[in-house]
C-alpha cells in the first residue's frame, strides 16, 4: 500500500489517501465508509481523514486502511478517487512528533566529509517547519550560499517503540519513504551543533508516498541515487549503511520512545555537493531528483526564499 496526503484545490485541507496504481488516488475515509456500509449497513468506526490524525492513530487504523484498499480492489467498487494529475500531493506526514536524522551513516560519505567512522549513530533533529511535499519548492534562504542535497531512505514508525531489540525492529515500522536532508553547510559548520544548518524553513522534501513495510521485502538492499539538473551525483545501496535499520531502531528506542508517525532519515551516501571539486551547491532554478528502488522518485525545484 502506498499512503499519500492529497488535496484537490488549494483551499481544501489535505486528506489521507492511497495510490491504487500509478494513476489513481483513493480517498481512504470514503473507501472505509463504503466497506463498512457494505459489510454491516452502518459505519461503526471513526476513520480519520486528516493525514496527521491518521498516522497518530496507530496500528489498528493502519489495518483498517489495508482492509479498505483490499475491499476496493476485490469488489471493484469506485469510492471517491481522483486521477493523479488532478490532485496535489503533500508531505505524507506534515507534523510528525519527531524527525530524527542520522549523520555519517555511509563510510564513503564520512570519508568525503573528512570524518572518522562513528562508533555510535550520530543523531540530530529537524522540525516540522522544514518539511515540504513532493510538489513543493525547496526554499533557499538568503542566510546560506552553500545549500546541499542528501538522498536518504526514511523510516516511518507505526507503533510505540521503547527499548526494542533489533530482532523485533520490523514490527514497529509502518513503512518507508524518500527524504532529501537539505543542508546549509555554511550554517551547519559554523558551530559544533548542526541544527541551524539542517532545519531551515520549507527546505526538506519528503515523499511522494509511504510504501508500507509489507511491500519492501529487503530494505537493506535498495538502490539509492540523486540527480541535480539531470546529472547523477549519488549512487549507492542501503546495504552500505554503517548502522542498519534494525540497529537504528534498537539504538534510538533505547534513548527515547518512538511513536506512530515519527520519521527517521537514515543517512546519505557519498556524492554530496560539498565534497565536489569545485563544490556543487544548489541555486535558484536547480532541480533535485532522488530515486530509491521499490519506492519511487522525489523531485523538487530550488527557489530563493523571498
GROMACS .gro file of C-alpha atoms in nm:
model
  306
    1UNK     CA    1   0.000   0.000   0.000
    2UNK     CA    2   0.122   0.348  -0.090
    3UNK     CA    3  -0.012   0.608   0.154
    4UNK     CA    4  -0.040   0.969   0.039
    5UNK     CA    5  -0.156   1.304   0.163
    6UNK     CA    6  -0.363   1.470  -0.110
    7UNK     CA    7  -0.598   1.756  -0.183
    8UNK     CA    8  -0.798   1.878  -0.478
    9UNK     CA    9  -0.785   2.255  -0.481
   10UNK     CA   10  -0.560   2.487  -0.283
   11UNK     CA   11  -0.840   2.589  -0.048
   12UNK     CA   12  -0.916   2.234   0.065
   13UNK     CA   13  -0.745   2.050   0.351
   14UNK     CA   14  -0.517   1.757   0.280
   15UNK     CA   15  -0.676   1.413   0.322
   16UNK     CA   16  -0.528   1.067   0.371
   17UNK     CA   17  -0.530   0.854   0.059
   18UNK     CA   18  -0.370   0.557  -0.111
   19UNK     CA   19  -0.238   0.506  -0.460
   20UNK     CA   20  -0.442   0.236  -0.631
   21UNK     CA   21  -0.192   0.236  -0.915
   22UNK     CA   22   0.033   0.496  -1.072
   23UNK     CA   23  -0.268   0.694  -1.188
   24UNK     CA   24  -0.539   0.697  -0.922
   25UNK     CA   25  -0.557   0.834  -0.569
   26UNK     CA   26  -0.814   0.665  -0.346
   27UNK     CA   27  -0.974   0.853  -0.056
   28UNK     CA   28  -0.927   0.616   0.238
   29UNK     CA   29  -1.202   0.756   0.458
   30UNK     CA   30  -1.461   0.714   0.183
   31UNK     CA   31  -1.332   0.366   0.096
   32UNK     CA   32  -1.359   0.263   0.460
   33UNK     CA   33  -1.712   0.408   0.486
   34UNK     CA   34  -1.828   0.216   0.181
   35UNK     CA   35  -1.673  -0.106   0.313
   36UNK     CA   36  -1.846  -0.065   0.649
   37UNK     CA   37  -2.183   0.003   0.489
   38UNK     CA   38  -2.146  -0.299   0.261
   39UNK     CA   39  -2.047  -0.525   0.548
   40UNK     CA   40  -2.293  -0.415   0.814
   41UNK     CA   41  -2.512  -0.140   0.691
   42UNK     CA   42  -2.368   0.131   0.916
   43UNK     CA   43  -2.032   0.292   0.994
   44UNK     CA   44  -1.916   0.170   1.334
   45UNK     CA   45  -1.559   0.303   1.344
   46UNK     CA   46  -1.425   0.659   1.330
   47UNK     CA   47  -1.173   0.669   1.047
   48UNK     CA   48  -0.957   0.986   1.038
   49UNK     CA   49  -0.949   1.180   0.712
   50UNK     CA   50  -0.670   1.411   0.830
   51UNK     CA   51  -0.327   1.262   0.746
   52UNK     CA   52  -0.164   1.363   1.074
   53UNK     CA   53  -0.452   1.218   1.276
   54UNK     CA   54  -0.432   0.901   1.067
   55UNK     CA   55  -0.065   0.839   1.143
   56UNK     CA   56  -0.103   0.922   1.511
   57UNK     CA   57  -0.392   0.675   1.538
   58UNK     CA   58  -0.156   0.379   1.517
   59UNK     CA   59  -0.168   0.013   1.410
   60UNK     CA   60  -0.543  -0.053   1.436
   61UNK     CA   61  -0.622   0.230   1.195
   62UNK     CA   62  -0.344   0.122   0.957
   63UNK     CA   63  -0.502  -0.225   0.947
   64UNK     CA   64  -0.843  -0.076   0.869
   65UNK     CA   65  -0.686   0.117   0.581
   66UNK     CA   66  -0.544  -0.205   0.435
   67UNK     CA   67  -0.883  -0.371   0.463
   68UNK     CA   68  -1.048  -0.079   0.284
   69UNK     CA   69  -0.797  -0.088  -0.002
   70UNK     CA   70  -0.837  -0.465  -0.036
   71UNK     CA   71  -1.216  -0.424  -0.040
   72UNK     CA   72  -1.199  -0.169  -0.321
   73UNK     CA   73  -0.962  -0.384  -0.527
   74UNK     CA   74  -1.156  -0.709  -0.477
   75UNK     CA   75  -1.508  -0.573  -0.513
   76UNK     CA   76  -1.419  -0.336  -0.797
   77UNK     CA   77  -1.623  -0.059  -0.637
   78UNK     CA   78  -1.542   0.305  -0.700
   79UNK     CA   79  -1.540   0.519  -0.387
   80UNK     CA   80  -1.404   0.873  -0.402
   81UNK     CA   81  -1.091   0.871  -0.615
   82UNK     CA   82  -0.905   1.105  -0.845
   83UNK     CA   83  -0.664   1.093  -1.132
   84UNK     CA   84  -0.314   1.158  -1.001
   85UNK     CA   85  -0.284   1.466  -1.223
   86UNK     CA   86  -0.599   1.620  -1.072
   87UNK     CA   87  -0.468   1.644  -0.716
   88UNK     CA   88  -0.176   1.788  -0.524
   89UNK     CA   89   0.033   1.551  -0.313
   90UNK     CA   90   0.157   1.692   0.015
   91UNK     CA   91   0.410   1.581   0.272
   92UNK     CA   92   0.282   1.236   0.377
   93UNK     CA   93   0.320   1.337   0.744
   94UNK     CA   94   0.337   1.713   0.776
   95UNK     CA   95   0.374   1.733   1.154
   96UNK     CA   96   0.546   1.422   1.289
   97UNK     CA   97   0.617   1.418   1.660
   98UNK     CA   98   0.985   1.357   1.592
   99UNK     CA   99   1.210   1.399   1.289
  100UNK     CA  100   1.529   1.212   1.373
  101UNK     CA  101   1.824   1.221   1.134
  102UNK     CA  102   2.132   1.002   1.124
  103UNK     CA  103   2.463   1.155   1.014
  104UNK     CA  104   2.773   0.987   0.872
  105UNK     CA  105   2.595   0.655   0.816
  106UNK     CA  106   2.776   0.556   0.494
  107UNK     CA  107   3.152   0.503   0.519
  108UNK     CA  108   3.229   0.673   0.187
  109UNK     CA  109   3.024   0.976   0.284
  110UNK     CA  110   3.208   1.001   0.617
  111UNK     CA  111   3.535   0.987   0.422
  112UNK     CA  112   3.435   1.259   0.174
  113UNK     CA  113   3.337   1.481   0.468
  114UNK     CA  114   3.682   1.411   0.620
  115UNK     CA  115   3.527   1.246   0.924
  116UNK     CA  116   3.603   0.925   1.108
  117UNK     CA  117   3.353   0.641   1.103
  118UNK     CA  118   3.147   0.690   1.421
  119UNK     CA  119   3.132   0.434   1.699
  120UNK     CA  120   2.767   0.517   1.763
  121UNK     CA  121   2.497   0.661   1.537
  122UNK     CA  122   2.525   1.039   1.502
  123UNK     CA  123   2.175   1.173   1.573
  124UNK     CA  124   2.035   1.519   1.514
  125UNK     CA  125   1.687   1.665   1.475
  126UNK     CA  126   1.482   1.852   1.222
  127UNK     CA  127   1.148   2.016   1.291
  128UNK     CA  128   0.817   2.026   1.107
  129UNK     CA  129   0.881   2.380   0.976
  130UNK     CA  130   1.142   2.229   0.742
  131UNK     CA  131   0.915   1.971   0.577
  132UNK     CA  132   0.768   2.014   0.229
  133UNK     CA  133   0.587   1.783  -0.008
  134UNK     CA  134   0.685   1.619  -0.336
  135UNK     CA  135   0.542   1.904  -0.546
  136UNK     CA  136   0.676   2.192  -0.337
  137UNK     CA  137   0.983   2.406  -0.398
  138UNK     CA  138   1.292   2.380  -0.179
  139UNK     CA  139   1.333   2.729  -0.036
  140UNK     CA  140   1.690   2.862  -0.038
  141UNK     CA  141   1.735   3.107   0.247
  142UNK     CA  142   1.940   3.423   0.197
  143UNK     CA  143   2.139   3.308   0.502
  144UNK     CA  144   2.319   3.037   0.303
  145UNK     CA  145   2.535   3.021  -0.008
  146UNK     CA  146   2.615   2.652   0.042
  147UNK     CA  147   2.286   2.465   0.012
  148UNK     CA  148   2.337   2.092  -0.032
  149UNK     CA  149   2.126   1.782  -0.109
  150UNK     CA  150   2.129   1.443   0.069
  151UNK     CA  151   1.932   1.142  -0.060
  152UNK     CA  152   1.803   0.932   0.230
  153UNK     CA  153   1.586   0.627   0.289
  154UNK     CA  154   1.333   0.736   0.550
  155UNK     CA  155   1.160   0.515   0.807
  156UNK     CA  156   0.807   0.581   0.931
  157UNK     CA  157   0.725   0.442   1.275
  158UNK     CA  158   0.396   0.252   1.304
  159UNK     CA  159   0.356   0.184   1.676
  160UNK     CA  160   0.505   0.290   2.006
  161UNK     CA  161   0.861   0.161   2.042
  162UNK     CA  162   1.066   0.170   2.362
  163UNK     CA  163   1.375  -0.041   2.430
  164UNK     CA  164   1.313  -0.251   2.119
  165UNK     CA  165   1.551  -0.535   2.037
  166UNK     CA  166   1.685  -0.522   1.683
  167UNK     CA  167   1.548  -0.871   1.612
  168UNK     CA  168   1.197  -0.730   1.657
  169UNK     CA  169   1.254  -0.388   1.497
  170UNK     CA  170   1.049  -0.463   1.186
  171UNK     CA  171   0.731  -0.490   1.394
  172UNK     CA  172   0.750  -0.117   1.470
  173UNK     CA  173   0.796   0.010   1.114
  174UNK     CA  174   0.489   0.122   0.922
  175UNK     CA  175   0.677   0.184   0.602
  176UNK     CA  176   0.939   0.373   0.407
  177UNK     CA  177   0.958   0.691   0.204
  178UNK     CA  178   1.219   0.921   0.047
  179UNK     CA  179   1.379   1.215   0.224
  180UNK     CA  180   1.609   1.488   0.098
  181UNK     CA  181   1.806   1.609   0.400
  182UNK     CA  182   1.877   1.955   0.261
  183UNK     CA  183   2.170   2.109   0.448
  184UNK     CA  184   2.306   2.463   0.463
  185UNK     CA  185   2.672   2.367   0.500
  186UNK     CA  186   2.792   2.714   0.599
  187UNK     CA  187   2.536   2.731   0.881
  188UNK     CA  188   2.587   2.366   0.975
  189UNK     CA  189   2.961   2.401   1.019
  190UNK     CA  190   2.991   2.736   1.193
  191UNK     CA  191   2.919   2.574   1.532
  192UNK     CA  192   2.973   2.221   1.671
  193UNK     CA  193   2.597   2.162   1.666
  194UNK     CA  194   2.446   2.102   1.320
  195UNK     CA  195   2.085   2.203   1.389
  196UNK     CA  196   2.087   2.554   1.239
  197UNK     CA  197   2.205   2.421   0.903
  198UNK     CA  198   1.954   2.139   0.896
  199UNK     CA  199   1.611   2.285   0.969
  200UNK     CA  200   1.561   2.596   0.757
  201UNK     CA  201   1.200   2.679   0.674
  202UNK     CA  202   1.047   2.478   0.386
  203UNK     CA  203   1.372   2.310   0.292
  204UNK     CA  204   1.328   1.933   0.337
  205UNK     CA  205   1.120   1.733   0.087
  206UNK     CA  206   0.967   1.403   0.196
  207UNK     CA  207   0.751   1.173  -0.018
  208UNK     CA  208   0.593   1.123  -0.259
  209UNK     CA  209   0.425   0.846  -0.058
  210UNK     CA  210   0.488   0.594   0.216
  211UNK     CA  211   0.528   0.238   0.094
  212UNK     CA  212   0.413   0.007   0.372
  213UNK     CA  213   0.674  -0.230   0.508
  214UNK     CA  214   0.499  -0.542   0.375
  215UNK     CA  215   0.583  -0.425   0.021
  216UNK     CA  216   0.954  -0.365   0.088
  217UNK     CA  217   1.097  -0.716   0.116
  218UNK     CA  218   1.458  -0.612   0.179
  219UNK     CA  219   1.514  -0.252   0.296
  220UNK     CA  220   1.882  -0.342   0.342
  221UNK     CA  221   1.928  -0.379  -0.034
  222UNK     CA  222   1.777  -0.080  -0.213
  223UNK     CA  223   1.950   0.127  -0.480
  224UNK     CA  224   1.959   0.496  -0.392
  225UNK     CA  225   2.050   0.779  -0.630
  226UNK     CA  226   2.033   1.156  -0.660
  227UNK     CA  227   2.046   1.384  -0.964
  228UNK     CA  228   2.091   1.760  -0.992
  229UNK     CA  229   1.964   1.908  -1.318
  230UNK     CA  230   1.977   1.557  -1.466
  231UNK     CA  231   2.340   1.491  -1.362
  232UNK     CA  232   2.388   1.186  -1.140
  233UNK     CA  233   2.550   1.290  -0.813
  234UNK     CA  234   2.493   1.000  -0.573
  235UNK     CA  235   2.467   0.628  -0.646
  236UNK     CA  236   2.479   0.367  -0.373
  237UNK     CA  237   2.278   0.099  -0.195
  238UNK     CA  238   2.129   0.078   0.153
  239UNK     CA  239   2.339  -0.235   0.212
  240UNK     CA  240   2.626   0.008   0.272
  241UNK     CA  241   2.466   0.166   0.579
  242UNK     CA  242   2.710   0.157   0.870
  243UNK     CA  243   2.427   0.123   1.122
  244UNK     CA  244   2.147  -0.078   0.964
  245UNK     CA  245   1.776  -0.021   1.018
  246UNK     CA  246   1.718  -0.280   1.295
  247UNK     CA  247   2.016  -0.144   1.487
  248UNK     CA  248   1.894   0.215   1.447
  249UNK     CA  249   1.551   0.124   1.585
  250UNK     CA  250   1.711  -0.052   1.881
  251UNK     CA  251   1.957   0.231   1.947
  252UNK     CA  252   1.714   0.520   1.915
  253UNK     CA  253   1.432   0.348   2.108
  254UNK     CA  254   1.673   0.289   2.396
  255UNK     CA  255   1.718   0.666   2.425
  256UNK     CA  256   1.365   0.788   2.353
  257UNK     CA  257   1.023   0.638   2.297
  258UNK     CA  258   0.932   0.634   1.929
  259UNK     CA  259   0.566   0.695   1.849
  260UNK     CA  260   0.340   0.638   1.548
  261UNK     CA  261   0.417   0.889   1.274
  262UNK     CA  262   0.774   0.963   1.387
  263UNK     CA  263   1.021   0.958   1.098
  264UNK     CA  264   1.389   0.865   1.082
  265UNK     CA  265   1.615   0.978   0.796
  266UNK     CA  266   1.880   0.707   0.786
  267UNK     CA  267   2.177   0.893   0.634
  268UNK     CA  268   2.311   0.978   0.290
  269UNK     CA  269   2.574   0.814   0.066
  270UNK     CA  270   2.875   0.988  -0.086
  271UNK     CA  271   2.843   1.231  -0.372
  272UNK     CA  272   2.711   1.541  -0.195
  273UNK     CA  273   2.780   1.883  -0.341
  274UNK     CA  274   3.004   1.989  -0.052
  275UNK     CA  275   3.262   1.723  -0.144
  276UNK     CA  276   3.281   1.803  -0.516
  277UNK     CA  277   3.573   1.992  -0.669
  278UNK     CA  278   3.459   2.258  -0.721
  279UNK     CA  279   3.163   2.228  -0.480
  280UNK     CA  280   2.825   2.163  -0.641
  281UNK     CA  281   2.585   2.356  -0.423
  282UNK     CA  282   2.221   2.425  -0.509
  283UNK     CA  283   2.097   2.753  -0.652
  284UNK     CA  284   1.770   2.911  -0.759
  285UNK     CA  285   1.623   2.716  -1.051
  286UNK     CA  286   1.807   2.389  -0.989
  287UNK     CA  287   1.612   2.062  -0.981
  288UNK     CA  288   1.697   1.777  -0.743
  289UNK     CA  289   1.564   1.426  -0.803
  290UNK     CA  290   1.608   1.131  -0.570
  291UNK     CA  291   1.535   0.772  -0.665
  292UNK     CA  292   1.507   0.481  -0.423
  293UNK     CA  293   1.439   0.134  -0.555
  294UNK     CA  294   1.088  -0.002  -0.489
  295UNK     CA  295   0.973   0.334  -0.353
  296UNK     CA  296   0.987   0.580  -0.641
  297UNK     CA  297   1.112   0.930  -0.719
  298UNK     CA  298   1.109   1.258  -0.529
  299UNK     CA  299   1.180   1.564  -0.744
  300UNK     CA  300   1.183   1.927  -0.630
  301UNK     CA  301   1.287   2.261  -0.772
  302UNK     CA  302   1.502   2.508  -0.574
  303UNK     CA  303   1.371   2.861  -0.533
  304UNK     CA  304   1.519   3.158  -0.348
  305UNK     CA  305   1.317   3.239  -0.035
  306UNK     CA  306   1.180   3.586  -0.099
   0.00000   0.00000   0.00000
